[in-house]
């Protein structure tokens, strides 16, 4: 059983998807999705326990050995992401039934959970696989499921958002396919480990440089890196609350992981960052994203849109960390991938609670709600502090790591951008807090009862951002093994 | 390494550009999907070119032949074709629902109606 954990991780959610369609009753479908997420989480915990000491697990699908067969490789770089994705999926499975009941008609709930299972399968598969082409296949599984999930949003605008994401997401996925094809053309293998071995012999090969460019741009679209983010605000804010929560915490993070995997493990940092000026481009794009994303977040009038735009700013930090291509920078980026996922999940969970009570998340309509729904808005404040990067919050830990990495590399201008963007974060979080706590509630509002399951998930996420801000051992250890695994340094 | 010798790659590049241009320049959702399809098909052709062997036949074992094309890119691209079909189907389904909700398939008109909605509210 233990031997088969790498594949069970991906296959169990996949098997649950058709079951959700077969048993369409909302309650049963929700239970099946819960089983899928819980078993994936259990597998991820088991895998993390094995990889934390630097052991790399290889699993051959169907017993076929790699170049011919497909191999799943679990190492320090992807095990933490499996843990993150399945944890968020598990929390969503507790959160979703109540929230989705108010946003969807009962006949569609079974299909909703089937899509959630497929999306989870795709994301876990991208992380687990050791085969470059497999990454594309799983990417498309998760993308197709997420287009359908976004289109389920309450307002008709969700359809436009889903269509736009479908067009851009397909272009991104196809760019990845072109990149993999070019890399295959010059190396003759699709196995990541074999690719990594054969790429250095090529030196400055033009097809290889093309492959790097295509993969980088393709994954940058999927991760909503700044100038390629057009699909993201609509997709995150128009989708059903549970979907926004799930995708914002996991989707772009997996794309960033894939980018790291290709740039560092497969193409190698020396080709990607020395022959190509990816470091300069990445830092520039990262800074632009930090400032533009946070600035746009300040101008939004809808709570969920503020969160979506803030994600573009936060992805800027991660991109800047990756672009440094140092072990400190990569650790900081990975740390922020984990921490930001928890923070954004907490905020989107709280936004879902507000959505359930008000039917919308306009900043005007949440005026004074802090007094009527104190717990929900207290959690928004707590997670918001993490977004700004106030000490004792998870956001501070990763920003501090990024700042030290930037200072070590002498990137002072980027550091200024990080600080400026944090000040902007203070503004947009401040606007939400001001609206919720310091304005008079509209007349005739009564305290609303909030479903317990949803509050519990929100609270758990919000508290975890504080907990990981104080006790940083677990995320830091995961991030360090991840950066060591990506850079190929023995931990 | 003559330019004409790699004509298949030129075809791929031209098709890819036509596809991308159609996606960007047209506001009609169906035309966008057609452009997207063209873009994907150009990549299928790139992969099939990779597997081609001069003088090779289809990779089906037969005593009469000794030289076969490389089967792996064909198998890979079969998967990508399925993905392309699924994307197109989902895109068309979305286009139908957009038409139901907005009464139009033009992006600008749909956005216009959305703006009027927001103003009215």
Coordinates of C-alpha atoms in Angstrom, one line a residue:
Chain A
X1 CA 0.0 0.0 0.0
X2 CA 2.7 2.5 1.0
X3 CA 4.6 1.7 -2.2
X4 CA 1.6 2.7 -4.3
X5 CA 1.0 6.0 -2.5
X6 CA 2.3 8.2 -5.4
X7 CA -0.2 6.8 -7.8
X8 CA -3.1 6.5 -5.3
X9 CA -2.7 10.2 -4.6
X10 CA -3.8 10.9 -8.2
X11 CA -6.0 8.0 -9.0
X12 CA -8.4 8.1 -6.0
X13 CA -9.8 11.6 -6.8
X14 CA -10.0 10.5 -10.5
X15 CA -12.1 7.5 -9.6
X16 CA -14.4 9.6 -7.4
X17 CA -15.3 11.9 -10.3
X18 CA -17.6 9.4 -12.2
X19 CA -19.1 8.3 -8.8
X20 CA -20.2 11.9 -8.2
X21 CA -22.0 11.9 -11.6
X22 CA -23.6 8.5 -10.9
X23 CA -24.9 9.5 -7.4
X24 CA -26.1 12.9 -8.3
X25 CA -27.9 13.6 -5.0
X26 CA -26.1 16.7 -3.5
X27 CA -25.4 15.0 -0.2
X28 CA -23.9 11.8 -1.6
X29 CA -21.8 13.7 -4.1
X30 CA -20.4 16.0 -1.4
X31 CA -19.6 12.9 0.7
X32 CA -17.7 11.3 -2.3
X33 CA -15.8 14.5 -2.9
X34 CA -14.9 14.6 0.8
X35 CA -13.6 11.0 0.6
X36 CA -11.6 11.9 -2.5
X37 CA -10.0 14.9 -0.8
X38 CA -9.4 13.1 2.5
X39 CA -7.8 10.2 0.9
X40 CA -5.6 12.5 -1.2
X41 CA -4.6 14.3 1.9
X42 CA -3.8 11.1 3.7
X43 CA -1.6 10.1 0.8
X44 CA 0.1 13.5 0.7
X45 CA 0.9 13.2 4.5
X46 CA 2.3 9.7 3.9
X47 CA 4.5 10.9 1.0
X48 CA 5.7 14.0 2.9
X49 CA 6.8 11.8 5.9
X50 CA 8.9 9.8 3.5
X51 CA 10.4 12.7 1.5
X52 CA 11.3 15.1 4.3
X53 CA 14.7 13.4 4.8
X54 CA 15.6 14.0 1.1
X55 CA 14.5 10.6 -0.2
X56 CA 13.2 10.6 -3.7
X57 CA 10.4 8.2 -4.5
X58 CA 10.1 6.7 -8.0
X59 CA 6.9 5.0 -9.1
X60 CA 6.6 3.3 -12.4
X61 CA 3.1 3.2 -13.8
X62 CA 2.1 -0.3 -14.8
X63 CA 5.7 -1.5 -14.1
X64 CA 7.0 0.0 -17.3
X65 CA 10.4 1.5 -16.7
X66 CA 11.0 5.1 -17.8
X67 CA 12.0 6.3 -21.0
X68 CA 9.2 4.1 -22.4
X69 CA 6.9 4.2 -19.4
X70 CA 5.6 7.0 -17.4
X71 CA 7.1 7.6 -14.0
X72 CA 5.8 9.5 -11.0
X73 CA 8.6 11.1 -9.0
X74 CA 8.0 12.5 -5.5
X75 CA 10.8 14.5 -4.0
X76 CA 11.1 17.5 -1.7
X77 CA 10.0 19.9 -4.4
X78 CA 6.6 18.5 -5.1
X79 CA 5.6 16.7 -1.9
X80 CA 4.8 20.0 0.0
X81 CA 2.6 21.1 -2.9
X82 CA 0.7 17.8 -2.9
X83 CA 0.1 18.4 0.8
X84 CA -1.0 22.0 0.2
X85 CA -3.4 21.2 -2.7
X86 CA -5.0 18.2 -0.9
X87 CA -5.3 20.2 2.4
X88 CA -7.1 23.0 0.6
X89 CA -9.3 20.5 -1.2
X90 CA -10.2 18.8 2.1
X91 CA -11.1 22.2 3.6
X92 CA -13.2 23.0 0.6
X93 CA -15.0 19.7 0.9
X94 CA -16.2 20.8 4.4
X95 CA -16.9 24.3 3.2
X96 CA -18.5 23.7 -0.2
X97 CA -21.8 21.9 0.5
X98 CA -23.4 24.7 2.4
X99 CA -22.1 27.5 0.2
X100 CA -22.8 25.7 -3.1
X101 CA -26.4 24.9 -2.0
X102 CA -27.1 28.6 -2.1
X103 CA -25.4 29.3 -5.4
X104 CA -26.5 26.3 -7.6
X105 CA -29.7 24.5 -8.3
X106 CA -29.6 21.0 -6.7
X107 CA -29.6 19.2 -10.1
X108 CA -26.1 20.6 -10.9
X109 CA -24.5 19.9 -7.5
X110 CA -23.4 16.4 -8.4
X111 CA -21.7 17.7 -11.5
X112 CA -20.1 20.4 -9.6
X113 CA -18.4 17.9 -7.3
X114 CA -17.4 15.7 -10.2
X115 CA -15.6 18.8 -11.7
X116 CA -14.0 19.5 -8.4
X117 CA -12.7 15.9 -8.3
X118 CA -11.3 16.2 -11.8
X119 CA -9.7 19.6 -11.0
X120 CA -8.1 18.1 -7.9
X121 CA -6.8 15.1 -10.0
X122 CA -5.3 17.4 -12.5
X123 CA -3.5 19.6 -10.0
X124 CA -2.1 16.6 -8.0
X125 CA -1.1 14.9 -11.3
X126 CA 0.9 17.9 -12.5
X127 CA 2.8 17.9 -9.2
X128 CA 3.3 14.2 -9.0
X129 CA 4.4 13.2 -12.5
X130 CA 8.0 12.9 -13.6
X131 CA 7.1 12.9 -17.3
X132 CA 7.0 16.2 -19.3
X133 CA 4.1 15.3 -21.5
X134 CA 2.1 14.1 -18.6
X135 CA 2.3 17.6 -17.2
X136 CA 0.5 18.9 -20.2
X137 CA -2.2 16.2 -20.0
X138 CA -2.9 16.9 -16.3
X139 CA -2.8 20.6 -16.9
X140 CA -5.5 20.3 -19.4
X141 CA -7.6 18.0 -17.1
X142 CA -7.5 20.6 -14.3
X143 CA -8.0 23.5 -16.7
X144 CA -11.0 22.0 -18.5
X145 CA -12.6 21.2 -15.1
X146 CA -11.9 24.7 -13.8
X147 CA -13.4 26.4 -16.9
X148 CA -16.6 24.5 -16.2
X149 CA -16.4 25.3 -12.5
X150 CA -16.0 29.1 -13.2
X151 CA -18.9 29.1 -15.6
X152 CA -21.2 27.9 -12.7
X153 CA -20.9 31.3 -11.1
X154 CA -24.2 33.0 -10.1
X155 CA -24.1 36.0 -12.3
X156 CA -24.0 35.8 -16.1
X157 CA -20.7 37.6 -16.1
X158 CA -19.2 34.3 -15.0
X159 CA -19.8 32.9 -18.5
X160 CA -17.7 35.7 -20.0
X161 CA -15.0 35.1 -17.4
X162 CA -15.0 31.4 -18.1
X163 CA -14.7 31.9 -21.8
X164 CA -11.9 34.4 -21.5
X165 CA -10.1 31.9 -19.2
X166 CA -10.7 29.1 -21.7
X167 CA -9.1 31.1 -24.5
X168 CA -6.1 32.2 -22.6
X169 CA -5.7 29.0 -20.6
X170 CA -5.7 27.0 -23.9
X171 CA -3.1 29.3 -25.4
X172 CA -1.0 28.8 -22.2
X173 CA -1.4 25.1 -22.2
X174 CA -0.6 24.9 -25.9
X175 CA 2.5 27.0 -25.4
X176 CA 3.6 24.4 -22.9
X177 CA 2.9 21.7 -25.4
X178 CA 5.1 23.5 -28.0
X179 CA 7.9 23.9 -25.5
X180 CA 7.8 20.2 -24.6
X181 CA 7.7 19.3 -28.3
X182 CA 10.8 21.4 -29.0
X183 CA 12.6 19.9 -26.0
X184 CA 11.7 16.4 -27.2
X185 CA 12.9 17.2 -30.7
X186 CA 16.4 18.0 -29.5
X187 CA 16.7 15.4 -26.7
X188 CA 14.5 12.5 -27.8
X189 CA 13.1 12.0 -24.4
X190 CA 10.1 13.1 -22.3
X191 CA 11.2 11.8 -18.9
X192 CA 12.2 14.8 -16.7
X193 CA 15.3 13.1 -15.3
X194 CA 16.5 12.1 -18.8
X195 CA 15.8 15.6 -20.1
X196 CA 17.8 17.1 -17.3
X197 CA 20.7 14.8 -18.2
X198 CA 20.7 15.5 -21.9
X199 CA 20.0 19.2 -22.0
X200 CA 23.4 20.4 -20.7
X201 CA 25.1 18.6 -23.6
X202 CA 23.3 20.8 -26.0
X203 CA 24.8 24.0 -24.9
X204 CA 23.3 27.1 -26.6
X205 CA 20.8 25.3 -28.8
X206 CA 18.3 27.5 -30.6
X207 CA 15.4 25.0 -30.3
X208 CA 16.1 24.6 -26.6
X209 CA 16.0 28.3 -26.1
X210 CA 12.7 28.4 -28.0
X211 CA 11.4 25.6 -25.7
X212 CA 12.4 27.6 -22.6
X213 CA 10.6 30.7 -23.9
X214 CA 7.4 28.8 -24.8
X215 CA 7.3 26.9 -21.4
X216 CA 8.0 30.1 -19.4
X217 CA 5.3 32.2 -21.2
X218 CA 2.8 29.3 -21.1
X219 CA 3.1 28.8 -17.4
X220 CA 3.2 32.5 -16.8
X221 CA -0.2 32.8 -18.4
X222 CA -1.5 29.9 -16.2
X223 CA 0.0 31.5 -13.1
X224 CA -1.4 35.0 -13.9
X225 CA 2.0 36.6 -13.8
X226 CA 1.5 40.4 -14.3
X227 CA 1.2 41.3 -18.0
X228 CA -0.5 37.9 -18.7
X229 CA -3.1 38.1 -15.9
X230 CA -6.1 39.3 -17.9
X231 CA -8.2 36.2 -17.2
X232 CA -7.6 36.1 -13.5
X233 CA -9.7 38.8 -11.8
X234 CA -12.8 37.7 -13.5
X235 CA -12.2 34.0 -13.0
X236 CA -11.5 34.3 -9.3
X237 CA -14.3 36.8 -8.5
X238 CA -17.2 35.5 -10.7
X239 CA -16.8 31.8 -9.9
X240 CA -18.8 30.2 -7.0
X241 CA -17.2 31.0 -3.6
X242 CA -15.9 27.5 -3.1
X243 CA -14.3 27.5 -6.5
X244 CA -12.7 30.9 -6.0
X245 CA -11.3 29.6 -2.7
X246 CA -9.9 26.4 -4.3
X247 CA -8.4 27.9 -7.4
X248 CA -6.9 31.0 -5.9
X249 CA -5.1 28.9 -3.3
X250 CA -3.9 26.1 -5.7
X251 CA -4.2 26.8 -9.4
X252 CA -1.6 29.5 -9.9
X253 CA 0.7 27.9 -7.3
X254 CA 0.8 24.7 -9.3
X255 CA 1.6 26.6 -12.4
X256 CA 4.5 28.4 -10.6
X257 CA 5.8 25.0 -9.4
X258 CA 5.7 23.7 -12.9
X259 CA 7.7 26.7 -14.1
X260 CA 10.3 26.1 -11.4
X261 CA 10.4 22.4 -12.3
X262 CA 11.1 23.1 -15.9
X263 CA 13.5 26.0 -15.4
X264 CA 15.6 24.5 -12.6
X265 CA 15.4 20.8 -12.9
X266 CA 14.9 20.2 -16.6
X267 CA 16.5 23.1 -18.5
X268 CA 18.9 23.9 -15.6
X269 CA 19.5 27.2 -14.0
X270 CA 22.6 27.8 -16.0
X271 CA 20.8 27.7 -19.4
X272 CA 17.7 29.5 -18.3
X273 CA 19.3 32.3 -16.2
X274 CA 22.7 32.7 -17.9
X275 CA 22.2 32.3 -21.6
X276 CA 18.7 33.8 -21.4
X277 CA 18.1 37.0 -19.4
X278 CA 15.3 35.4 -17.5
X279 CA 16.6 36.8 -14.2
X280 CA 16.3 40.4 -15.3
X281 CA 13.0 39.8 -17.1
X282 CA 11.5 38.0 -14.1
X283 CA 12.6 40.7 -11.6
X284 CA 11.2 43.4 -13.9
X285 CA 7.9 41.5 -14.4
X286 CA 7.7 40.7 -10.7
X287 CA 8.1 44.3 -9.6
X288 CA 5.6 45.5 -12.2
X289 CA 3.2 42.9 -11.0
X290 CA 3.7 43.7 -7.3
X291 CA 2.9 47.4 -7.9
X292 CA 0.3 47.2 -10.6
X293 CA -1.6 44.3 -8.9
X294 CA -1.7 46.1 -5.5
X295 CA -2.5 49.4 -7.1
X296 CA -5.5 47.9 -9.0
X297 CA -6.6 46.1 -5.8
X298 CA -6.8 49.6 -4.2
X299 CA -9.2 50.8 -6.9
X300 CA -11.7 47.9 -6.8
X301 CA -15.1 48.3 -5.4
X302 CA -15.8 44.6 -4.9
X303 CA -14.3 42.5 -2.1
X304 CA -13.6 39.5 -4.2
X305 CA -12.0 41.6 -6.9
X306 CA -9.7 43.2 -4.4
X307 CA -8.6 39.8 -3.4
X308 CA -8.1 38.7 -7.0
X309 CA -6.0 41.7 -7.9
X310 CA -4.0 41.3 -4.8
X311 CA -3.2 37.8 -5.9
X312 CA -1.5 39.3 -9.0
X313 CA 0.6 41.4 -6.7
X314 CA 1.5 38.5 -4.5
X315 CA 2.5 36.3 -7.5
X316 CA 4.9 39.1 -8.2
X317 CA 6.8 38.4 -5.0
X318 CA 7.0 34.7 -5.9
X319 CA 8.2 35.5 -9.4
X320 CA 10.9 37.9 -8.0
X321 CA 12.0 35.1 -5.6
X322 CA 12.3 32.6 -8.4
X323 CA 14.1 35.0 -10.7
X324 CA 16.9 35.4 -8.2
X325 CA 17.8 31.8 -8.9
X326 CA 19.6 31.5 -5.6
X327 CA 18.8 29.0 -3.0
X328 CA 17.6 31.8 -0.6
X329 CA 15.4 33.3 -3.3
X330 CA 13.9 30.0 -4.2
X331 CA 13.2 29.2 -0.6
X332 CA 11.5 32.5 -0.1
X333 CA 9.4 32.0 -3.2
X334 CA 8.4 28.5 -2.1
X335 CA 7.6 29.8 1.4
X336 CA 5.4 32.5 -0.1
X337 CA 3.7 29.9 -2.4
X338 CA 2.6 28.0 0.8
X339 CA 1.9 31.0 3.0
X340 CA 0.0 33.0 0.4
X341 CA -2.1 30.0 -0.5
X342 CA -3.3 29.8 3.2
X343 CA -3.8 33.5 3.5
X344 CA -5.7 33.9 0.2
X345 CA -7.8 30.8 1.0
X346 CA -8.8 32.3 4.3
X347 CA -9.8 35.5 2.7
X348 CA -11.8 33.9 -0.1
X349 CA -13.5 31.6 2.5
X350 CA -14.5 34.7 4.4
X351 CA -15.7 36.4 1.2
X352 CA -17.8 33.3 0.6
X353 CA -19.5 33.6 4.0
X354 CA -20.2 37.3 3.2
X355 CA -21.5 36.3 -0.2
X356 CA -23.9 33.7 1.4
X357 CA -25.3 36.3 3.7
X358 CA -25.6 39.3 1.4
X359 CA -25.8 37.7 -2.1
X360 CA -22.9 40.0 -3.1
X361 CA -19.5 41.2 -1.9
X362 CA -19.7 44.9 -2.8
X363 CA -17.6 47.1 -0.5
X364 CA -20.7 49.4 0.0
X365 CA -22.9 46.6 1.1
X366 CA -20.5 45.3 3.7
X367 CA -20.6 48.7 5.5
X368 CA -20.8 48.2 9.2
X369 CA -21.1 44.5 9.0
X370 CA -18.1 44.1 11.3
X371 CA -20.5 44.7 14.2
X372 CA -23.1 42.3 13.0
X373 CA -20.8 39.5 11.9
X374 CA -17.8 40.1 14.2
X375 CA -16.1 36.7 13.9
X376 CA -16.1 36.6 10.1
X377 CA -14.7 40.1 9.8
X378 CA -12.2 39.4 12.6
X379 CA -10.8 36.6 10.5
X380 CA -10.7 38.9 7.4
X381 CA -8.6 41.3 9.5
X382 CA -6.3 38.5 10.7
X383 CA -5.7 37.1 7.2
X384 CA -5.5 40.7 5.8
X385 CA -2.6 41.4 8.2
X386 CA -0.9 38.4 6.6
X387 CA -1.4 39.9 3.2
X388 CA 0.2 43.1 4.2
X389 CA 3.0 41.2 5.9
X390 CA 2.7 42.3 9.5
X391 CA 5.1 40.6 11.9
X392 CA 3.7 37.4 13.6
X393 CA 1.8 36.6 10.5
X394 CA 2.7 34.0 7.8
X395 CA 3.0 36.7 5.2
X396 CA 5.7 38.4 7.2
X397 CA 7.8 35.3 7.3
X398 CA 8.0 34.8 3.6
X399 CA 8.4 38.6 2.9
X400 CA 11.2 38.7 5.4
X401 CA 12.9 35.7 3.6
X402 CA 12.4 37.4 0.3
X403 CA 13.8 40.7 1.6
X404 CA 16.9 39.0 2.9
X405 CA 17.4 37.1 -0.3
X406 CA 17.0 40.3 -2.3
X407 CA 19.6 42.1 0.0
X408 CA 22.0 39.2 -0.4
X409 CA 21.8 39.5 -4.2
X410 CA 22.0 43.3 -4.0
X411 CA 18.6 43.9 -5.7
X412 CA 17.8 47.1 -3.8
X413 CA 15.3 48.4 -6.4
X414 CA 13.3 45.2 -6.1
X415 CA 13.3 45.6 -2.4
X416 CA 11.9 49.1 -2.7
X417 CA 9.1 47.6 -4.9
X418 CA 8.3 45.0 -2.3
X419 CA 8.0 47.6 0.4
X420 CA 5.9 49.9 -1.8
X421 CA 3.6 47.1 -2.7
X422 CA 3.3 46.2 1.0
X423 CA 2.2 49.8 1.7
X424 CA -0.4 49.5 -1.1
X425 CA -1.6 46.3 0.5
X426 CA -2.1 48.3 3.7
X427 CA -4.3 50.6 1.7
X428 CA -6.5 47.9 0.1
X429 CA -6.8 45.8 3.3
X430 CA -7.5 49.1 5.2
X431 CA -10.3 49.9 2.8
X432 CA -12.1 46.6 3.6
X433 CA -11.5 47.0 7.3
X434 CA -12.7 50.7 7.2
X435 CA -15.9 49.7 5.4
X436 CA -16.6 46.8 7.6
X437 CA -15.8 48.2 11.1
X438 CA -15.8 52.0 11.0
X439 CA -19.0 52.7 9.0
X440 CA -22.5 52.8 10.3
X441 CA -24.5 49.6 9.4
X442 CA -27.4 50.2 7.0
X443 CA -30.6 50.5 8.9
X444 CA -32.7 47.3 9.5
X445 CA -29.8 44.9 9.4
X446 CA -29.9 42.1 11.9
X447 CA -27.0 39.9 13.0
X448 CA -26.9 37.0 10.5
X449 CA -26.4 33.4 11.5
X450 CA -23.5 31.9 9.6
X451 CA -23.2 28.2 8.8
X452 CA -20.9 26.6 11.3
X453 CA -18.9 24.5 8.8
X454 CA -18.0 27.5 6.7
X455 CA -17.0 29.6 9.7
X456 CA -14.9 26.7 11.1
X457 CA -13.0 26.4 7.8
X458 CA -12.4 30.2 7.6
X459 CA -11.3 30.2 11.2
X460 CA -8.9 27.3 10.7
X461 CA -7.3 29.0 7.7
X462 CA -7.0 32.3 9.4
X463 CA -5.6 30.9 12.6
X464 CA -3.1 28.8 10.6
X465 CA -1.7 31.9 9.0
X466 CA -1.0 33.3 12.5
X467 CA 0.3 29.9 13.7
X468 CA 2.7 29.6 10.7
X469 CA 3.8 33.2 11.4
X470 CA 5.0 32.2 14.8
X471 CA 6.0 28.6 14.5
X472 CA 7.8 28.7 11.1
X473 CA 9.5 25.3 11.4
X474 CA 7.2 23.2 9.2
X475 CA 6.8 25.6 6.2
X476 CA 10.5 26.6 6.4
X477 CA 11.7 23.0 6.4
X478 CA 9.4 22.2 3.5
X479 CA 10.5 25.3 1.5
X480 CA 14.2 24.5 2.2
X481 CA 14.0 20.9 1.0
X482 CA 12.0 22.1 -2.0
X483 CA 14.6 24.6 -3.0
X484 CA 17.4 22.1 -2.4
X485 CA 15.6 19.5 -4.6
X486 CA 14.9 22.0 -7.4
X487 CA 18.5 23.2 -7.4
X488 CA 19.8 19.7 -7.2
X489 CA 21.7 20.3 -4.0
X490 CA 21.8 17.5 -1.5
X491 CA 19.8 18.7 1.5
Chain B
X1 CA 19.7 23.2 -43.9
X2 CA 17.9 25.1 -46.6
X3 CA 14.9 27.2 -45.8
X4 CA 12.7 25.4 -48.3
X5 CA 13.8 22.0 -46.9
X6 CA 12.0 22.8 -43.7
X7 CA 8.7 23.8 -45.4
X8 CA 6.6 21.8 -42.9
X9 CA 7.9 24.0 -40.1
X10 CA 7.1 27.2 -42.1
X11 CA 3.5 25.9 -42.6
X12 CA 3.3 25.3 -38.8
X13 CA 4.5 28.8 -38.0
X14 CA 2.1 30.4 -40.6
X15 CA -0.9 28.4 -39.3
X16 CA 0.0 29.2 -35.7
X17 CA 0.2 32.9 -36.4
X18 CA -3.1 32.9 -38.4
X19 CA -4.7 31.1 -35.4
X20 CA -3.4 33.5 -32.8
X21 CA -4.3 36.5 -34.9
X22 CA -7.8 35.3 -35.3
X23 CA -8.2 34.7 -31.5
X24 CA -6.9 38.2 -30.8
X25 CA -8.5 40.2 -33.6
X26 CA -12.0 38.8 -33.7
X27 CA -14.7 39.7 -31.2
X28 CA -17.0 36.9 -32.2
X29 CA -16.9 34.0 -29.8
X30 CA -17.2 31.3 -32.5
X31 CA -14.5 32.9 -34.6
X32 CA -12.3 33.0 -31.5
X33 CA -12.8 29.3 -31.1
X34 CA -12.0 28.6 -34.7
X35 CA -8.8 30.6 -34.3
X36 CA -7.9 28.6 -31.2
X37 CA -8.5 25.4 -33.0
X38 CA -6.2 26.5 -35.9
X39 CA -3.6 27.3 -33.3
X40 CA -3.8 23.9 -31.7
X41 CA -3.8 22.1 -35.1
X42 CA -0.6 23.8 -36.0
X43 CA 1.0 22.3 -32.9
X44 CA -0.3 18.9 -33.9
X45 CA 1.5 19.3 -37.2
X46 CA 4.7 20.3 -35.4
X47 CA 4.6 17.1 -33.5
X48 CA 3.8 14.9 -36.5
X49 CA 6.7 16.6 -38.4
X50 CA 9.0 15.6 -35.5
X51 CA 8.1 11.9 -35.9
X52 CA 8.4 11.8 -39.7
X53 CA 11.2 9.7 -41.1
X54 CA 12.2 10.2 -44.7
X55 CA 11.0 7.1 -46.7
X56 CA 9.5 5.6 -43.6
X57 CA 6.0 4.2 -43.6
X58 CA 3.2 4.1 -41.0
X59 CA 4.5 2.5 -37.8
X60 CA 2.6 -0.8 -38.2
X61 CA 4.8 -3.9 -38.2
X62 CA 4.8 -5.6 -41.6
X63 CA 7.3 -7.9 -43.2
X64 CA 7.4 -5.8 -46.4
X65 CA 8.8 -2.7 -44.7
X66 CA 11.9 -2.0 -42.7
X67 CA 11.7 1.7 -42.2
X68 CA 9.0 3.2 -40.0
X69 CA 8.1 6.7 -38.8
X70 CA 8.6 7.3 -35.2
X71 CA 5.3 6.3 -33.4
X72 CA 5.8 8.2 -30.1
X73 CA 5.0 11.8 -31.4
X74 CA 1.9 10.4 -33.1
X75 CA 0.7 8.8 -29.9
X76 CA 1.4 11.9 -27.9
X77 CA -0.4 14.1 -30.3
X78 CA -3.4 11.8 -30.3
X79 CA -3.8 12.7 -26.6
X80 CA -3.5 16.4 -27.5
X81 CA -6.1 16.1 -30.2
X82 CA -8.5 14.7 -27.7
X83 CA -7.7 17.6 -25.4
X84 CA -8.3 20.0 -28.3
X85 CA -11.7 18.4 -29.1
X86 CA -12.7 18.7 -25.4
X87 CA -11.6 22.3 -25.3
X88 CA -13.6 23.1 -28.4
X89 CA -16.7 21.3 -27.1
X90 CA -16.5 23.1 -23.8
X91 CA -15.9 26.5 -25.6
X92 CA -18.9 25.9 -27.9
X93 CA -21.1 25.0 -24.9
X94 CA -20.0 28.2 -23.2
X95 CA -20.8 30.1 -26.4
X96 CA -24.3 28.6 -26.4
X97 CA -24.8 29.7 -22.8
X98 CA -23.5 33.2 -23.4
X99 CA -25.9 33.5 -26.3
X100 CA -28.7 32.4 -24.0
X101 CA -27.7 34.9 -21.3
X102 CA -26.9 37.9 -23.5
X103 CA -28.6 37.2 -26.8
X104 CA -25.4 37.9 -28.7
X105 CA -22.1 36.2 -29.6
X106 CA -20.2 39.4 -30.0
X107 CA -17.8 40.1 -27.2
X108 CA -18.2 43.9 -27.4
X109 CA -22.0 43.7 -27.3
X110 CA -22.0 41.3 -24.3
X111 CA -19.6 43.7 -22.4
X112 CA -21.8 46.6 -23.4
X113 CA -24.9 44.9 -22.0
X114 CA -23.0 44.1 -18.8
X115 CA -22.1 47.8 -18.4
X116 CA -25.7 48.8 -18.9
X117 CA -26.6 46.3 -16.2
X118 CA -24.2 47.8 -13.7
X119 CA -25.4 51.3 -14.5
X120 CA -29.0 50.2 -14.0
X121 CA -28.2 48.6 -10.7

